[in-house]
XYZ file of C-alpha atoms in Angstrom:
481
model
C -30.165 -11.652 22.022
C -30.379 -15.167 19.859
C -28.505 -18.427 19.856
C -29.967 -19.857 16.500
C -28.750 -20.934 13.333
C -31.085 -19.181 11.021
C -32.667 -15.939 13.629
C -32.275 -12.516 13.683
C -29.791 -11.255 16.616
C -30.586 -8.079 17.885
C -27.829 -5.993 19.193
C -26.527 -1.989 19.660
C -23.813 0.056 20.332
C -21.970 3.067 19.439
C -20.261 2.455 16.024
C -19.808 -0.274 13.828
C -16.701 -0.779 11.464
C -17.079 -3.304 9.250
C -13.865 -4.672 7.759
C -11.344 -5.936 10.334
C -8.528 -5.054 8.418
C -5.461 -3.066 9.912
C -7.732 0.187 8.547
C -10.697 -1.236 10.292
C -8.605 -1.877 13.930
C -7.283 1.429 13.706
C -10.628 2.525 13.221
C -12.682 0.118 16.248
C -9.541 1.690 18.730
C -9.095 5.453 18.540
C -13.223 4.901 19.393
C -12.986 2.373 21.969
C -10.093 4.909 23.069
C -12.518 8.001 23.442
C -14.663 6.926 25.380
C -17.446 4.724 22.956
C -18.584 1.056 22.150
C -17.835 -0.681 18.747
C -18.485 -3.849 16.138
C -16.364 -5.205 13.825
C -17.710 -6.031 11.150
C -15.860 -8.931 8.742
C -16.288 -11.786 6.997
C -12.770 -12.454 5.811
C -10.066 -12.813 8.169
C -9.312 -10.227 10.611
C -6.198 -8.769 9.867
C -6.865 -7.674 6.253
C -5.126 -8.036 2.245
C -2.260 -6.209 4.339
C -1.532 -9.018 6.529
C -2.129 -12.101 4.627
C -1.738 -11.174 1.250
C -0.219 -8.187 0.130
C 2.501 -5.422 2.860
C 3.966 -8.415 5.337
C 3.641 -11.383 2.962
C 5.150 -10.078 -0.069
C 7.755 -8.665 2.220
C 8.662 -10.978 4.228
C 9.212 -12.537 1.118
C 11.568 -9.959 -0.244
C 13.437 -9.852 2.497
C 15.624 -12.421 2.935
C 16.459 -12.544 -1.334
C 17.206 -9.119 -0.020
C 20.044 -9.717 3.387
C 21.946 -11.445 0.032
C 22.060 -9.361 -2.470
C 23.350 -6.936 -0.525
C 26.270 -8.642 1.070
C 26.900 -9.642 -2.381
C 27.468 -6.168 -2.401
C 29.740 -5.517 -0.361
C 33.618 -7.558 -0.945
C 34.414 -9.399 1.883
C 30.839 -10.610 2.189
C 30.069 -11.908 -0.559
C 33.068 -14.807 -1.204
C 31.176 -16.054 1.935
C 27.445 -16.646 0.107
C 28.319 -19.613 -2.007
C 25.006 -21.386 -2.176
C 21.643 -20.604 -3.050
C 18.695 -18.891 -1.321
C 16.746 -21.586 0.855
C 13.005 -21.806 -0.807
C 11.662 -23.673 1.568
C 12.660 -21.604 3.759
C 11.653 -18.651 2.523
C 8.264 -19.593 2.127
C 8.305 -20.465 5.160
C 8.977 -17.690 7.110
C 6.828 -16.020 4.667
C 3.876 -18.746 6.142
C 4.975 -17.457 9.394
C 4.397 -14.468 9.795
C 1.433 -14.392 8.329
C 0.222 -17.086 11.384
C -0.657 -19.855 8.443
C -3.070 -17.283 7.094
C -5.259 -18.442 10.769
C -6.920 -15.325 12.055
C -6.904 -16.415 15.498
C -4.424 -14.055 17.457
C -6.001 -10.557 15.222
C -10.113 -11.559 17.025
C -7.965 -11.898 19.654
C -6.719 -8.731 19.862
C -9.912 -7.068 18.583
C -11.532 -8.319 22.010
C -8.827 -7.235 23.592
C -9.149 -3.563 22.717
C -13.083 -3.913 24.463
C -14.467 -4.318 20.488
C -16.544 -6.664 20.230
C -16.303 -9.219 16.924
C -18.955 -10.951 14.228
C -17.348 -12.557 11.556
C -19.498 -11.658 8.823
C -20.822 -9.838 5.436
C -22.209 -6.628 6.995
C -24.672 -4.998 5.342
C -26.337 -1.186 5.574
C -29.678 -1.961 5.742
C -31.610 1.188 7.388
C -29.784 4.646 8.956
C -27.260 4.324 11.325
C -27.783 -0.090 10.868
C -25.920 -2.384 10.077
C -26.970 -6.409 9.217
C -24.892 -9.203 9.705
C -25.186 -12.900 7.930
C -23.260 -15.432 8.663
C -21.943 -18.167 6.868
C -24.244 -20.048 8.913
C -27.024 -17.900 7.725
C -28.050 -16.257 11.613
C -28.540 -12.450 10.816
C -27.963 -9.910 13.127
C -29.455 -6.905 13.446
C -27.057 -3.674 14.617
C -27.346 -0.503 15.715
C -25.366 2.370 15.633
C -26.084 5.291 18.436
C -22.915 7.368 16.260
C -21.514 6.058 13.050
C -21.034 3.770 10.849
C -17.524 3.402 9.439
C -16.339 1.260 6.162
C -13.301 0.117 5.634
C -14.280 -2.934 4.041
C -10.785 -1.956 1.896
C -10.282 -2.684 -2.186
C -10.344 -5.483 -4.299
C -8.602 -6.786 -8.013
C -9.382 -4.301 -11.321
C -9.269 -7.136 -13.370
C -8.153 -5.714 -17.390
C -10.784 -6.373 -20.344
C -7.911 -8.600 -22.564
C -8.943 -11.399 -25.034
C -8.709 -15.010 -23.440
C -7.420 -14.358 -19.902
C -11.302 -14.976 -18.128
C -10.234 -18.896 -19.426
C -7.318 -19.545 -17.922
C -6.273 -19.834 -14.528
C -3.636 -16.576 -13.495
C -1.808 -15.348 -10.750
C -3.625 -12.456 -8.339
C -1.765 -11.165 -6.052
C -2.582 -13.324 -2.944
C -1.820 -15.913 -5.588
C 0.951 -14.627 -5.345
C 2.508 -13.733 -1.965
C 1.048 -17.339 -0.572
C 2.653 -19.325 -3.109
C 4.965 -22.510 -2.635
C 5.834 -22.510 -5.675
C 8.295 -20.804 -8.366
C 7.294 -20.534 -11.934
C 10.168 -21.486 -13.997
C 8.895 -19.232 -16.224
C 6.467 -16.139 -14.999
C 4.854 -13.700 -17.211
C 3.314 -10.905 -15.126
C 0.957 -8.169 -16.126
C 1.266 -4.759 -14.433
C 3.832 -2.457 -13.911
C 3.025 -1.149 -10.845
C 3.853 -1.083 -7.260
C 3.273 -5.075 -6.563
C 3.717 -6.466 -10.516
C 6.978 -5.370 -10.146
C 7.243 -5.978 -6.464
C 6.647 -9.506 -6.929
C 8.603 -9.865 -10.429
C 12.018 -8.937 -9.113
C 11.115 -11.511 -5.797
C 10.438 -14.416 -7.600
C 13.404 -13.721 -10.270
C 15.488 -14.088 -7.164
C 13.939 -16.351 -6.813
C 14.350 -18.769 -9.766
C 12.080 -17.675 -12.310
C 12.355 -16.287 -15.602
C 10.295 -13.312 -15.115
C 8.882 -11.071 -18.476
C 6.880 -8.089 -16.693
C 3.933 -6.460 -19.794
C 2.726 -3.183 -18.393
C 0.965 -0.970 -20.888
C 2.705 2.516 -19.018
C 5.123 3.147 -17.839
C 6.483 0.920 -14.970
C 6.009 2.108 -11.376
C 4.880 5.814 -13.475
C 4.122 7.815 -10.049
C 7.098 8.042 -9.433
C 9.630 10.718 -11.630
C 11.172 8.706 -14.121
C 15.405 9.031 -13.579
C 14.324 7.367 -9.522
C 11.923 4.796 -11.443
C 15.111 4.371 -14.318
C 17.219 3.230 -11.129
C 14.679 -0.123 -10.275
C 15.132 -0.418 -14.333
C 18.672 -0.827 -14.641
C 19.315 -3.600 -12.247
C 16.211 -5.276 -12.711
C 17.671 -5.775 -16.154
C 21.236 -6.257 -14.997
C 19.978 -9.221 -12.767
C 18.077 -10.554 -15.951
C 14.334 -9.604 -15.833
C 12.892 -8.330 -18.885
C 10.059 -5.389 -19.580
C 8.099 -4.416 -22.276
C 7.026 -0.922 -20.781
C 3.791 1.252 -23.129
C 3.382 -2.580 -24.393
C -0.388 -4.020 -24.742
C -1.561 -7.371 -24.003
C -3.998 -8.584 -27.137
C -4.404 -12.191 -26.446
C -3.916 -14.515 -23.719
C -4.278 -18.424 -23.644
C -3.432 -21.976 -22.361
C -1.967 -25.171 -24.014
C -2.919 -28.242 -23.326
C 0.257 -28.526 -21.096
C -0.241 -25.498 -19.199
C 2.074 -22.864 -21.227
C -0.080 -19.818 -20.959
C 1.272 -17.511 -24.074
C 0.644 -13.695 -23.966
C 0.291 -12.013 -27.277
C 1.628 -7.896 -27.659
C 0.507 -5.842 -29.995
C 4.392 -4.577 -30.468
C 6.387 -6.948 -29.713
C 7.046 -11.500 -29.386
C 4.365 -13.196 -28.243
C 6.029 -14.552 -24.380
C 5.217 -18.259 -23.057
C 5.289 -18.489 -19.422
C 4.258 -21.922 -17.218
C 2.182 -19.364 -14.191
C 0.973 -15.199 -14.992
C 0.671 -12.590 -12.435
C -2.819 -10.285 -13.017
C -1.331 -7.451 -10.694
C -3.404 -4.101 -12.767
C -3.963 -2.073 -10.003
C -7.242 -1.878 -7.143
C -9.866 -0.318 -6.778
C -12.401 0.510 -3.378
C -14.199 -2.787 -2.524
C -17.698 -0.733 -2.110
C -20.013 -3.681 -3.738
C -22.533 -5.070 -1.941
C -22.789 -2.673 1.055
C -26.195 -1.541 1.106
C -25.423 1.814 0.086
C -28.461 2.372 -1.546
C -29.864 2.426 2.128
C -27.311 4.933 3.481
C -29.246 7.682 0.605
C -24.813 7.202 -1.299
C -24.998 7.111 -4.874
C -21.665 5.780 -6.493
C -20.069 7.462 -8.852
C -19.764 5.292 -12.950
C -16.583 3.843 -11.563
C -17.721 2.614 -8.564
C -16.731 4.648 -5.762
C -17.633 6.300 -3.165
C -19.159 10.691 -3.506
C -16.659 12.539 -1.939
C -15.380 11.865 1.364
C -14.430 14.501 3.724
C -10.438 14.848 5.981
C -12.727 13.477 9.358
C -13.680 10.606 6.396
C -17.558 11.415 6.119
C -18.973 10.678 3.555
C -20.896 13.713 1.300
C -24.215 13.246 2.072
C -24.521 11.619 5.242
C -23.912 12.504 9.500
C -23.337 8.998 10.437
C -21.582 7.183 7.620
C -18.185 7.354 7.025
C -15.081 5.587 5.202
C -11.068 5.156 5.891
C -8.089 3.683 3.686
C -9.389 2.183 0.585
C -12.310 1.622 -0.220
C -12.461 6.529 1.069
C -11.025 6.429 -3.025
C -8.330 8.522 -1.870
C -4.479 6.933 -1.463
C -4.623 2.740 -1.071
C -2.004 2.517 1.125
C -2.399 0.638 4.522
C -0.296 3.455 6.661
C -2.284 6.261 5.129
C -5.860 4.415 5.824
C -5.022 3.573 9.192
C -3.598 7.218 9.417
C -7.108 7.757 8.161
C -8.275 5.984 10.571
C -6.991 7.437 13.956
C -8.762 10.969 12.227
C -11.993 9.770 12.304
C -12.088 7.774 15.165
C -11.514 10.431 16.679
C -13.834 12.907 14.990
C -16.556 10.340 15.884
C -16.015 10.533 19.748
C -14.810 13.695 19.887
C -18.008 14.270 18.103
C -19.875 12.407 20.876
C -19.786 14.511 23.142
C -21.101 16.785 22.361
C -19.826 19.052 20.236
C -18.273 19.392 16.601
C -14.863 19.118 16.888
C -11.923 21.273 15.411
C -11.412 19.337 12.019
C -9.189 22.436 10.471
C -6.159 21.634 8.900
C -3.242 19.440 10.304
C -5.374 19.161 12.816
C -5.955 15.372 15.823
C -8.899 15.627 13.651
C -8.570 15.164 9.336
C -6.318 13.185 7.462
C -5.283 16.028 5.241
C -1.213 14.439 5.247
C -3.639 12.568 2.268
C -3.248 15.631 0.401
C 0.638 16.771 0.506
C 2.075 14.368 2.168
C 1.882 11.303 1.556
C 5.031 8.848 2.415
C 5.265 5.556 -0.968
C 8.061 2.985 -1.242
C 8.438 0.463 -3.574
C 10.168 -2.798 -1.797
C 12.318 -3.449 -5.187
C 16.110 -3.497 -4.990
C 16.732 -1.109 -5.457
C 13.895 0.717 -3.158
C 11.942 3.999 -4.564
C 10.210 6.119 -2.209
C 8.333 9.263 -2.894
C 7.010 11.341 0.165
C 4.755 14.450 -1.353
C 3.726 15.615 -4.623
C 5.887 15.489 -8.127
C 6.630 18.447 -10.341
C 4.438 18.197 -12.521
C 1.173 17.190 -9.773
C 2.887 20.851 -7.484
C 3.098 22.045 -10.604
C -0.806 21.349 -11.387
C -1.478 22.121 -7.561
C -0.636 25.261 -8.798
C 2.562 25.189 -6.864
C 6.048 27.162 -8.321
C 8.631 24.353 -7.659
C 11.738 24.087 -8.872
C 14.056 20.833 -8.530
C 17.125 19.999 -6.939
C 18.479 16.143 -7.972
C 22.058 14.586 -8.306
C 22.956 11.141 -7.636
C 23.282 9.806 -4.589
C 27.753 9.622 -4.398
C 28.048 10.395 -0.549
C 30.578 8.067 1.728
C 27.886 6.326 2.964
C 26.178 5.092 0.212
C 29.528 3.735 -0.801
C 30.246 2.189 2.101
C 26.522 0.148 2.440
C 26.826 -1.241 -0.600
C 30.200 -1.550 -3.887
C 28.988 -0.028 -7.284
C 26.310 1.486 -4.531
C 24.463 3.427 -7.312
C 20.604 5.635 -6.747
C 19.432 9.341 -7.490
C 17.847 11.637 -5.001
C 15.017 14.546 -6.168
C 13.804 17.760 -3.859
C 11.598 19.541 -5.226
C 10.877 23.629 -3.250
C 7.822 25.457 -3.443
C 9.127 28.876 -3.788
C 6.975 30.443 -1.674
C 7.607 29.813 0.988
C 11.180 27.822 0.155
C 9.867 24.719 1.950
C 9.555 21.073 0.558
C 6.885 19.474 -1.870
C 7.856 17.006 -2.589
C 10.619 14.372 -2.345
C 12.494 10.910 -3.865
C 14.790 8.798 -3.306
C 16.113 5.834 -5.237
C 18.960 3.243 -4.597
C 19.435 0.400 -2.219
C 17.391 0.810 1.444
C 16.546 4.375 1.195
C 13.304 3.719 2.366
C 14.643 4.152 6.085
C 15.087 7.457 4.548
C 11.563 7.602 4.018
C 10.044 9.174 7.669
C 12.577 12.775 8.067
C 11.615 13.167 4.189
C 7.852 12.780 5.275
C 8.926 15.183 8.274
C 10.276 17.667 6.315
C 7.524 17.856 3.755
C 4.444 17.849 6.559
C 5.419 19.799 9.551
C 6.387 22.812 6.407
C 10.331 22.741 7.196
C 11.881 25.662 4.934
C 14.853 24.822 4.419
C 16.580 27.370 6.238
C 16.062 25.161 9.590
C 16.658 22.234 7.378
C 20.154 23.118 7.414
C 20.424 22.334 10.824
C 19.421 19.174 10.610
C 22.814 17.982 9.825
C 22.831 14.122 8.607
C 25.444 11.608 10.424
C 28.038 11.113 8.369
C 29.014 8.504 7.016
C 25.282 7.212 6.358
C 23.727 7.313 3.049
C 21.752 10.455 5.110
C 24.884 12.423 4.346
C 22.977 13.204 0.769
C 20.604 15.410 2.120
C 23.626 17.854 3.038
C 24.177 17.538 -1.131
C 20.968 18.094 -1.771
C 20.643 20.872 0.838
C 23.643 22.507 -0.921
C 22.324 22.135 -4.166
C 19.504 24.010 -3.770
C 22.119 27.188 -2.392
C 21.603 27.186 1.063
């Protein structure tokens, strides 16, 4: 193997993982635990989007602001909160959680599990072959005896709005890594990231306007969304739903004017564009694997094992697979795929039936989702509409979260809960909670949905008193237990 810059090196391993985010790391970890060797390739920072520009920095920004608001929501504690948040300290704490955008620790972890780490752009160049091009022009051709795993994540979608290409706007990367608080912030997009950052910057001191072409947090039940919207509007955020942006224009003084189709223009000092993401399938050399992308640029069918249709050696996990664009779900997919590849390498085809360790079945029926606004919004499984579209006969039970635990948790606690019940077997097809700190209820709901626990058995899962989880008892009572 040559070390000269501009030269071509060669390497052979069992598995090549392209992408060193949490998903790629999990895939490598599982194949190595299964007795195989792995090379992990990353063009950017090891640790990926979640570690530096998404999950971790956004939640690190949100947490101090939520803690202050929680104290102000309890009489006796509220009187002790006499100042405002220290913005510089909030940013500094966020920077610590991103390791100041230094991935040395992540690289050390990858190498610590026994993987070889290569920094560079990885591209499929033949059957079971990946060519990695480093920043100095050096190329390394890696032959994979068993599999190539794509874990390249997703990339932001920029909407085709007149004038937007001439404006210096923030994406979610810039927002989560910012060291400034704009006086006025306009947010395009009503999805999870947009709403979380909108509230965070409002609590840091910005005047915030959210502009959403369709409904805010549209994948969640509307009554749950209303709990969040009421709280945000009470805090002073302006939210325009079902409102199209027709033009964006920057003035000489740096201010940005956002022209709307049915409302007054919004003038801001900063514009955050958070209008969704798409699988990052660009420049991966997929033609060398015989893979033809869909018209929207996604991969063809990806099996629950992660195997890409039409190939016996190419796998995809996480956002690039296009199933569920959530870090925790991608890590789950990576574990199943890594175990499948390792088991298959032993010479047999593993039984990848539903809910086996080799199939990411929860992608279909039990995906947990959490929106870390304050109040929080969480859901697992299907909404009633999604369940009916899937052919299930369902009924719903919903009620406000008003139990002893919630009233103790915060003065004036407001929340909402819903069960979506599959009448065929009296199990849960979906559960939604909205309210302060309900993310801590999500795992119990996930267990109930993924485990297909009948309601008559859930009745014997007694919630501790007095906690917010007592809402489970009230929901089951209303369901007829």
